[in-house]
Short mmCIF file of C-alpha atoms and ligand atoms in Angstrom, two decimals:
data_model
loop_
_atom_site.label_atom_id
_atom_site.label_comp_id
_atom_site.label_asym_id
_atom_site.label_seq_id
_atom_site.Cartn_x
_atom_site.Cartn_y
_atom_site.Cartn_z
CA MET A 1 16.89 -4.74 -36.30
CA LYS A 2 13.78 -2.28 -35.73
CA ILE A 3 13.68 1.16 -37.46
CA LEU A 4 12.08 4.23 -36.57
CA VAL A 5 11.27 6.50 -39.95
CA ILE A 6 10.46 10.09 -39.74
CA ASN A 7 9.40 12.50 -41.82
CA ALA A 8 9.46 15.85 -40.15
CA GLY A 9 7.82 19.06 -41.43
CA SER A 10 7.43 22.16 -39.89
CA SER A 11 4.34 21.50 -37.59
CA SER A 12 3.42 17.76 -38.68
CA LEU A 13 5.88 14.75 -37.85
CA LYS A 14 4.66 11.68 -39.84
CA TYR A 15 6.16 8.31 -38.28
CA GLN A 16 7.16 4.80 -39.19
CA LEU A 17 8.28 1.91 -37.37
CA ILE A 18 9.49 -1.03 -39.41
CA ASP A 19 10.60 -4.44 -38.67
CA MET A 20 13.94 -4.91 -40.69
CA GLU A 21 14.28 -8.49 -40.79
CA THR A 22 10.69 -9.03 -42.38
CA GLU A 23 10.00 -5.25 -43.53
CA GLN A 24 6.89 -5.33 -41.85
CA LEU A 25 5.40 -2.06 -40.44
CA MET A 26 5.02 -2.22 -37.15
CA ALA A 27 3.14 0.60 -36.70
CA LYS A 28 2.25 4.35 -38.49
CA GLY A 29 1.51 7.74 -37.06
CA LEU A 30 0.98 11.30 -37.33
CA CYS A 31 1.36 14.32 -35.27
CA GLU A 32 -0.14 17.41 -36.69
CA ARG A 33 -0.39 21.26 -35.72
CA ILE A 34 2.89 21.10 -33.75
CA GLY A 35 3.03 24.25 -31.98
CA ILE A 36 0.07 25.55 -32.72
CA ASP A 37 -2.04 22.86 -30.29
CA GLY A 38 -1.47 19.77 -30.94
CA HIS A 39 -2.92 16.28 -32.47
CA LEU A 40 -1.68 12.65 -32.23
CA LYS A 41 -3.02 9.93 -34.64
CA HIS A 42 -1.06 6.54 -33.75
CA SER A 43 -1.95 3.12 -35.78
CA PRO A 44 -0.40 -0.14 -34.05
CA LEU A 45 -0.79 -2.56 -36.60
CA VAL A 46 0.93 -5.79 -35.06
CA GLY A 47 -0.19 -7.46 -31.95
CA GLY A 48 -4.22 -6.46 -32.38
CA LYS A 49 -3.87 -2.80 -30.51
CA PRO A 50 -6.54 -0.04 -31.09
CA VAL A 51 -5.66 3.37 -32.62
CA PHE A 52 -4.76 6.66 -30.80
CA ASP A 53 -6.45 9.41 -32.17
CA GLU A 54 -6.54 12.46 -29.95
CA ASP A 55 -5.61 16.16 -29.23
CA ILE A 56 -2.23 16.34 -26.91
CA SER A 57 -0.38 19.13 -26.10
CA LEU A 58 2.73 18.87 -28.50
CA PRO A 59 4.65 22.73 -28.18
CA THR A 60 7.26 22.05 -30.01
CA HIS A 61 8.73 18.45 -31.89
CA SER A 62 10.86 17.50 -28.76
CA GLU A 63 7.36 16.86 -27.24
CA ALA A 64 6.39 15.03 -30.63
CA ILE A 65 8.89 12.52 -30.31
CA ALA A 66 8.62 12.00 -26.81
CA ALA A 67 4.39 11.64 -27.37
CA VAL A 68 5.44 8.66 -30.26
CA ILE A 69 8.20 7.02 -28.40
CA ASP A 70 5.65 6.69 -25.18
CA LYS A 71 2.77 5.30 -27.56
CA LEU A 72 5.10 3.11 -29.25
CA THR A 73 6.30 1.95 -26.00
CA SER A 74 2.99 2.08 -23.96
CA PRO A 75 1.28 -1.02 -23.08
CA GLU A 76 -2.24 -0.36 -24.50
CA TYR A 77 -0.65 1.01 -27.75
CA GLY A 78 2.35 -0.11 -28.18
CA VAL A 79 4.54 -2.24 -30.38
CA VAL A 80 7.41 -3.12 -28.56
CA ALA A 81 8.76 -2.91 -25.10
CA SER A 82 10.95 -0.24 -24.35
CA MET A 83 12.99 2.51 -26.82
CA LYS A 84 16.10 -0.02 -26.21
CA GLU A 85 14.32 -1.82 -29.17
CA ILE A 86 14.55 1.07 -31.15
CA ASP A 87 17.72 0.05 -33.25
CA ALA A 88 17.81 3.47 -35.26
CA VAL A 89 16.43 6.04 -36.83
CA GLY A 90 16.38 7.04 -40.44
CA HIS A 91 15.21 10.64 -41.30
CA ARG A 92 13.79 12.19 -44.53
CA VAL A 93 15.43 15.48 -45.53
CA VAL A 94 14.45 17.58 -48.37
CA HIS A 95 17.55 19.20 -49.57
CA GLY A 96 20.98 17.58 -49.51
CA GLY A 97 22.63 19.98 -52.08
CA GLU A 98 25.45 18.97 -54.13
CA LYS A 99 27.14 17.19 -50.66
CA PHE A 100 25.49 14.71 -50.45
CA ALA A 101 24.80 11.63 -53.29
CA CYS A 102 23.51 8.80 -51.16
CA SER A 103 22.34 8.27 -47.42
CA VAL A 104 24.80 9.17 -44.48
CA LEU A 105 25.26 8.28 -40.78
CA ILE A 106 24.34 11.53 -39.14
CA ASN A 107 26.98 13.57 -37.19
CA ASP A 108 28.30 16.73 -35.78
CA GLU A 109 29.98 17.85 -39.60
CA VAL A 110 26.72 15.85 -41.50
CA MET A 111 24.58 18.66 -39.42
CA ALA A 112 26.63 21.84 -40.12
CA ALA A 113 26.21 20.94 -44.09
CA LEU A 114 22.38 20.21 -43.54
CA GLU A 115 22.48 23.89 -42.14
CA GLU A 116 24.61 24.89 -45.25
CA CYS A 117 21.82 22.88 -47.27
CA THR A 118 18.73 25.26 -45.79
CA PRO A 119 19.32 28.15 -48.18
CA PHE A 120 18.19 25.98 -50.62
CA ALA A 121 14.92 24.62 -49.20
CA PRO A 122 14.00 27.10 -46.16
CA LEU A 123 10.41 25.44 -45.69
CA HIS A 124 11.69 21.79 -45.44
CA ASN A 125 15.39 21.94 -44.30
CA PRO A 126 15.23 23.54 -41.14
CA ALA A 127 11.98 21.31 -40.19
CA ASN A 128 13.83 18.01 -40.91
CA ILE A 129 16.66 18.94 -38.76
CA THR A 130 14.63 20.24 -36.03
CA GLY A 131 13.31 16.61 -36.00
CA ILE A 132 16.91 15.00 -36.18
CA ASN A 133 17.52 17.22 -32.87
CA ALA A 134 14.43 16.48 -31.03
CA CYS A 135 15.13 12.90 -32.12
CA LYS A 136 18.49 13.31 -30.31
CA ALA A 137 17.33 15.35 -27.39
CA VAL A 138 14.39 12.29 -26.57
CA MET A 139 16.47 8.87 -27.96
CA GLY A 140 19.77 10.00 -27.36
CA ASP A 141 22.62 7.88 -28.80
CA VAL A 142 20.49 5.94 -31.00
CA PRO A 143 22.26 6.20 -34.39
CA MET A 144 20.17 7.84 -36.88
CA VAL A 145 20.47 8.52 -41.23
CA ALA A 146 20.05 11.43 -42.98
CA VAL A 147 17.94 10.00 -46.35
CA PHE A 148 17.81 12.97 -48.94
CA ASP A 149 14.96 13.78 -51.72
CA THR A 150 17.74 15.13 -53.94
CA ALA A 151 20.52 12.72 -53.78
CA PHE A 152 18.90 10.25 -56.65
CA HIS A 153 19.16 12.62 -58.67
CA GLN A 154 23.04 13.32 -58.12
CA THR A 155 23.48 11.58 -60.86
CA MET A 156 22.64 13.68 -63.66
CA PRO A 157 25.03 15.29 -66.07
CA GLY A 158 26.18 18.62 -66.29
CA LYS A 159 23.90 19.21 -69.86
CA ALA A 160 20.91 18.28 -67.55
CA PHE A 161 21.50 20.03 -64.76
CA MET A 162 22.70 23.37 -65.55
CA TYR A 163 20.94 26.52 -66.05
CA ALA A 164 22.15 28.64 -69.15
CA ILE A 165 22.78 31.45 -66.76
CA PRO A 166 26.27 32.91 -66.24
CA TYR A 167 28.03 29.81 -64.62
CA ASP A 168 29.37 31.89 -61.47
CA TYR A 169 25.50 31.10 -60.29
CA TYR A 170 26.41 27.66 -60.57
CA LYS A 171 30.03 27.54 -59.46
CA ASN A 172 29.67 30.51 -56.59
CA ASP A 173 26.04 29.52 -55.60
CA GLY A 174 25.05 26.16 -56.18
CA VAL A 175 22.27 27.46 -58.69
CA ARG A 176 21.09 24.06 -60.68
CA ARG A 177 18.47 21.51 -61.51
CA TYR A 178 18.35 19.71 -58.23
CA GLY A 179 15.13 17.65 -58.12
CA PHE A 180 12.98 15.95 -55.64
CA HIS A 181 10.96 13.27 -54.99
CA GLY A 182 14.31 10.86 -55.73
CA THR A 183 13.44 8.41 -53.04
CA SER A 184 10.32 7.65 -54.83
CA HIS A 185 11.90 7.41 -57.88
CA ARG A 186 14.45 5.44 -56.81
CA TYR A 187 11.88 2.73 -55.08
CA VAL A 188 9.56 2.51 -57.94
CA SER A 189 12.67 2.29 -60.70
CA SER A 190 14.14 -0.32 -58.27
CA ARG A 191 10.88 -1.99 -58.25
CA CYS A 192 9.83 -1.92 -61.97
CA ALA A 193 13.72 -3.69 -62.56
CA GLU A 194 12.74 -6.42 -60.18
CA LEU A 195 8.86 -6.87 -62.02
CA MET A 196 10.26 -7.01 -65.52
CA GLY A 197 13.07 -9.90 -64.01
CA LYS A 198 16.04 -7.83 -65.68
CA PRO A 199 18.84 -6.02 -64.21
CA ILE A 200 18.35 -2.36 -63.80
CA GLU A 201 21.47 -1.46 -65.19
CA GLU A 202 20.18 -2.49 -68.80
CA LEU A 203 16.73 -0.67 -68.07
CA LYS A 204 15.86 2.79 -69.28
CA ILE A 205 12.73 3.63 -67.21
CA ILE A 206 10.71 7.04 -66.87
CA SER A 207 9.41 7.21 -63.54
CA CYS A 208 6.05 9.59 -62.60
CA HIS A 209 5.45 10.30 -59.54
CA MET A 210 2.12 11.85 -59.18
CA GLY A 211 0.69 13.35 -56.14
CA ASN A 212 -0.23 16.70 -54.88
CA GLY A 213 3.77 17.25 -56.15
CA SER A 214 4.64 15.82 -59.61
CA SER A 215 7.96 15.14 -61.31
CA ILE A 216 9.17 12.59 -63.69
CA ALA A 217 12.50 11.08 -63.62
CA ALA A 218 14.44 9.91 -66.85
CA ILE A 219 16.15 6.46 -65.13
CA ASN A 220 19.05 5.11 -67.61
CA GLY A 221 21.01 2.09 -66.07
CA GLY A 222 19.48 2.84 -62.65
CA LYS A 223 21.14 6.27 -62.92
CA CYS A 224 18.71 9.23 -63.00
CA VAL A 225 20.20 11.30 -65.83
CA ASP A 226 17.08 14.05 -65.87
CA THR A 227 14.09 15.18 -63.71
CA SER A 228 11.32 18.01 -64.55
CA MET A 229 12.11 19.41 -60.88
CA GLY A 230 14.64 22.02 -60.60
CA PHE A 231 16.58 24.13 -58.34
CA THR A 232 12.85 24.25 -56.13
CA PRO A 233 10.33 21.79 -56.45
CA LEU A 234 8.13 24.29 -58.51
CA VAL A 235 8.59 23.57 -61.97
CA GLY A 236 8.13 20.69 -64.39
CA LEU A 237 4.66 19.75 -64.54
CA PRO A 238 1.44 22.08 -63.34
CA MET A 239 0.82 20.50 -60.02
CA GLY A 240 -1.75 20.76 -57.77
CA THR A 241 -1.09 23.99 -56.77
CA ARG A 242 2.31 24.68 -58.28
CA CYS A 243 2.50 26.41 -61.90
CA GLY A 244 5.11 24.00 -63.34
CA ASP A 245 7.03 25.60 -65.89
CA LEU A 246 6.67 29.38 -66.47
CA ASP A 247 8.51 32.09 -68.38
CA ASN A 248 10.35 34.42 -66.01
CA GLY A 249 8.43 37.20 -68.41
CA VAL A 250 5.13 36.62 -67.06
CA VAL A 251 6.95 37.30 -63.09
CA GLN A 252 8.16 40.17 -64.14
CA PHE A 253 4.40 41.13 -66.16
CA LEU A 254 2.53 40.49 -63.14
CA MET A 255 4.71 42.02 -60.55
CA ASN A 256 4.94 45.19 -62.06
CA LYS A 257 1.24 45.30 -63.05
CA TYR A 258 -0.42 44.60 -59.79
CA GLY A 259 2.89 45.73 -57.34
CA TYR A 260 3.35 41.87 -56.65
CA SER A 261 5.81 41.49 -53.98
CA ILE A 262 8.20 38.95 -54.59
CA ASP A 263 6.53 36.70 -51.36
CA GLU A 264 3.18 37.64 -52.94
CA MET A 265 4.36 36.43 -56.29
CA LEU A 266 6.03 33.10 -55.28
CA ASN A 267 2.69 32.60 -52.59
CA ILE A 268 0.60 32.41 -56.10
CA LEU A 269 3.08 30.87 -57.94
CA ASN A 270 3.40 27.97 -55.34
CA LYS A 271 0.08 27.91 -53.34
CA LYS A 272 -2.60 29.18 -56.04
CA SER A 273 -1.78 28.04 -59.96
CA GLY A 274 -1.27 24.37 -60.62
CA VAL A 275 -4.92 22.67 -61.80
CA LEU A 276 -6.13 24.54 -58.79
CA GLY A 277 -5.65 27.83 -60.95
CA ILE A 278 -6.56 26.64 -63.75
CA SER A 279 -9.89 25.49 -63.14
CA GLY A 280 -10.79 27.18 -60.17
CA VAL A 281 -12.30 24.42 -58.68
CA SER A 282 -9.85 22.36 -56.47
CA SER A 283 -6.02 21.02 -56.34
CA ASP A 284 -7.33 17.29 -55.96
CA PHE A 285 -8.13 15.36 -58.73
CA ARG A 286 -10.71 13.74 -57.77
CA ASP A 287 -12.73 16.65 -57.68
CA LEU A 288 -11.66 18.19 -60.73
CA ASP A 289 -12.12 14.56 -62.01
CA LYS A 290 -15.77 15.50 -60.90
CA ALA A 291 -16.56 18.52 -61.91
CA ALA A 292 -14.87 17.75 -65.53
CA ALA A 293 -17.70 14.66 -65.75
CA GLU A 294 -20.51 17.73 -64.52
CA GLY A 295 -19.33 19.75 -67.92
CA ASN A 296 -16.72 22.28 -66.33
CA GLU A 297 -14.42 22.90 -69.05
CA ARG A 298 -11.92 24.87 -66.91
CA ALA A 299 -11.56 21.50 -64.70
CA ALA A 300 -11.43 19.51 -67.86
CA LEU A 301 -8.82 22.63 -69.69
CA ALA A 302 -6.59 21.18 -66.37
CA LEU A 303 -7.20 18.22 -66.58
CA ASP A 304 -5.93 17.88 -70.23
CA MET A 305 -3.11 20.20 -69.45
CA PHE A 306 -1.59 17.97 -66.74
CA HIS A 307 -2.24 15.13 -69.50
CA TYR A 308 -0.23 16.84 -72.09
CA TRP A 309 2.80 17.59 -69.86
CA VAL A 310 3.26 14.53 -68.33
CA ALA A 311 3.51 12.84 -71.85
CA LYS A 312 5.48 15.79 -72.84
CA VAL A 313 8.16 15.54 -70.53
CA ALA A 314 8.20 11.71 -70.69
CA GLY A 315 8.42 12.23 -74.57
CA SER A 316 11.21 14.09 -74.05
CA TYR A 317 12.96 11.81 -71.91
CA VAL A 318 12.76 9.08 -74.02
CA ALA A 319 14.85 11.24 -76.66
CA ALA A 320 16.93 11.93 -73.73
CA MET A 321 18.19 7.94 -72.97
CA ASN A 322 17.36 7.35 -76.97
CA GLY A 323 14.34 4.84 -76.17
CA VAL A 324 12.65 3.67 -73.15
CA ASP A 325 11.72 0.17 -71.77
CA ALA A 326 9.10 0.86 -68.85
CA ILE A 327 6.89 4.01 -67.76
CA VAL A 328 6.02 4.26 -64.32
CA PHE A 329 3.28 5.52 -62.62
CA THR A 330 3.28 6.62 -58.76
CA ALA A 331 2.15 8.53 -56.00
CA GLY A 332 -1.45 9.33 -54.92
CA VAL A 333 -2.13 10.64 -58.58
CA GLY A 334 -0.48 8.01 -60.67
CA GLU A 335 -1.96 5.05 -58.10
CA ASN A 336 -5.55 5.82 -58.20
CA SER A 337 -6.58 7.24 -61.13
CA LYS A 338 -6.69 5.15 -63.69
CA GLU A 339 -8.73 7.68 -65.74
CA THR A 340 -5.06 9.78 -65.26
CA ARG A 341 -3.38 6.52 -66.64
CA ALA A 342 -5.05 5.95 -69.54
CA ALA A 343 -5.53 9.53 -70.61
CA ILE A 344 -1.59 9.87 -70.45
CA CYS A 345 -0.91 6.88 -72.23
CA GLU A 346 -2.77 7.97 -75.04
CA TYR A 347 0.11 9.64 -75.83
CA PHE A 348 1.91 6.88 -75.95
CA GLY A 349 1.17 4.81 -78.93
CA TYR A 350 4.00 6.19 -80.99
CA LEU A 351 6.04 3.71 -78.19
CA GLY A 352 3.43 1.31 -79.62
CA VAL A 353 2.20 1.42 -75.91
CA LYS A 354 -1.16 -0.62 -75.46
CA VAL A 355 -3.45 -0.38 -72.32
CA ASP A 356 -4.62 -3.30 -70.96
CA GLU A 357 -8.08 -1.93 -69.18
CA ALA A 358 -8.77 -4.43 -66.86
CA ALA A 359 -5.21 -4.34 -65.15
CA ASN A 360 -5.29 -0.56 -65.27
CA SER A 361 -8.46 -1.07 -63.01
CA LYS A 362 -6.23 -2.81 -60.23
CA ARG A 363 -5.84 -0.81 -56.77
CA GLY A 364 -3.35 -0.83 -54.50
CA GLU A 365 -0.59 -3.18 -55.94
CA ASP A 366 2.14 -3.83 -58.25
CA VAL A 367 0.45 -4.30 -61.55
CA MET A 368 1.63 -4.10 -65.43
CA ILE A 369 -0.79 -2.05 -66.93
CA SER A 370 0.10 -2.47 -70.64
CA THR A 371 -0.74 -5.65 -72.53
CA PRO A 372 1.70 -8.02 -72.88
CA ASP A 373 2.78 -7.60 -76.69
CA SER A 374 3.64 -4.18 -75.39
CA PRO A 375 6.67 -2.85 -76.33
CA VAL A 376 7.43 -0.29 -73.95
CA LYS A 377 5.82 -1.89 -70.84
CA VAL A 378 3.96 0.66 -68.23
CA PHE A 379 3.48 -0.30 -64.57
CA VAL A 380 1.96 1.18 -61.50
CA ILE A 381 4.05 1.17 -58.64
CA PRO A 382 2.70 1.98 -55.22
CA THR A 383 5.67 3.94 -53.39
CA ASN A 384 7.23 3.51 -50.69
CA GLU A 385 9.85 6.22 -49.64
CA GLU A 386 9.80 5.27 -45.69
CA LEU A 387 10.87 1.54 -46.86
CA VAL A 388 13.60 3.46 -48.76
CA ILE A 389 14.34 5.10 -46.22
CA ALA A 390 14.44 2.14 -43.54
CA ARG A 391 16.71 0.39 -45.93
CA ASP A 392 19.39 2.51 -46.21
CA THR A 393 19.54 3.38 -42.06
CA ARG A 394 19.38 -0.54 -41.86
CA ASP A 395 22.22 -0.54 -44.41
CA ILE A 396 24.38 2.37 -43.04
CA VAL A 397 23.99 1.23 -39.02
CA GLY A 398 23.89 -2.83 -39.74
P1 LIG B 1 1.90 14.79 -51.51
O1 LIG B 1 2.55 15.15 -52.48
O2 LIG B 1 1.24 15.36 -50.52
O3 LIG B 1 2.37 13.40 -51.51
P2 LIG B 1 0.08 12.25 -52.70
O4 LIG B 1 0.88 11.28 -53.56
O5 LIG B 1 -0.38 11.58 -51.60
O6 LIG B 1 0.91 13.97 -52.27
O7 LIG B 1 -1.40 12.96 -53.67
C1 LIG B 1 -2.34 13.04 -53.47
C2 LIG B 1 -3.17 13.54 -54.06
O8 LIG B 1 -3.68 12.07 -54.91
C3 LIG B 1 -4.79 14.28 -53.78
O9 LIG B 1 -4.62 15.19 -53.75
C4 LIG B 1 -5.16 13.74 -54.88
O10 LIG B 1 -5.68 14.74 -55.85
C5 LIG B 1 -4.69 12.68 -55.34
N1 LIG B 1 -6.26 11.14 -55.44
C6 LIG B 1 -5.69 10.50 -54.67
N2 LIG B 1 -6.74 9.51 -54.20
C7 LIG B 1 -7.39 9.75 -55.65
C8 LIG B 1 -8.17 9.05 -56.54
N3 LIG B 1 -8.89 8.08 -56.38
N4 LIG B 1 -8.38 9.97 -57.93
C9 LIG B 1 -7.65 10.70 -57.99
N5 LIG B 1 -6.80 11.56 -57.62
C10 LIG B 1 -6.96 10.63 -57.02
#
């Protein structure tokens, strides 16, 4: 069975074609600047075909999907003979609200429910829906599955997902903590259990997804019991450009003082805050490491804050689960920055965590970076959300 995994953004569309017999990645690519002009980078990974990397006209997502199918099946760049070889499509959908606690086969009823979830993710869900509709238009009756970023967190108990505001806002309006990056937290926690050779039901795991956006999840017995992102992905840790947790009074104070509209304020909190806002240097941790090494104090402060927040939130999850067996680092920063991992692990001395420097220097593979005698194990596990989407799609369609 061959499955196409689609991650549609407002002006971009990422894809992977995976052969599920071997879970081998056959091709991957990215359509960018959809609706502006258009660019497609398509990389075949089997058969020795060349990479296609050119500007092409992509007025809408339908042309983007058509271009992807064209490249996947073309004699020059293709990896399959025809579209008939693509058995199913798995779509990443950001928000499934409380309606979706697991992945589902897409039908008219599901599409209607996705529309209902749109107010919760006004930037992301419409793009995901557009991607699904474009696929339907180009691929006809090929079965499609929706896999939600929020679904894994639906096991959180009320004490973790409720906000202490009048209950009616939850009951009538769905205002609560939903959490994001669920597919990534699910993948790395289950892989962590495999690496430990134990059933996930017996493990308490803290998963730290640290990329441009960052979140932490507490996973007890394979079920998420708490996570740092909330009703939106703006809260929790300070991120590349997002502020993380913030006293609401600050919002009122700044809006009154500078006359910002709510959109202007949210733009500052989403795009100009986080480690970028603190450092004034960059949202990219590589730039911050360099600037801090050159003596930039604000870059050093931004990094210190990030390490501190990861340790503080993770520590609260040790309390929430009454212990922890393993801590996992993943995503761009978690997978690549040994300095960040080492700095965070310094805070875990109370857990007896000891880092093996040689293991912590490895890149691009699943690795245990704690010493064998460390009572709490620490892992780096490269995330693979696309594989989870493909596996769910296979299980549902198959
Ligand atoms: P997204 O949240 O957009 O999916 P990623 O998980 O791809 O983000 O993470 C991207 C971030 O990873 C970059 O902004 C950069 O800060 C960080 N990163 C990538 N490589 C390194 C590295 N070698 N050292 C430190 N940070 C890195």
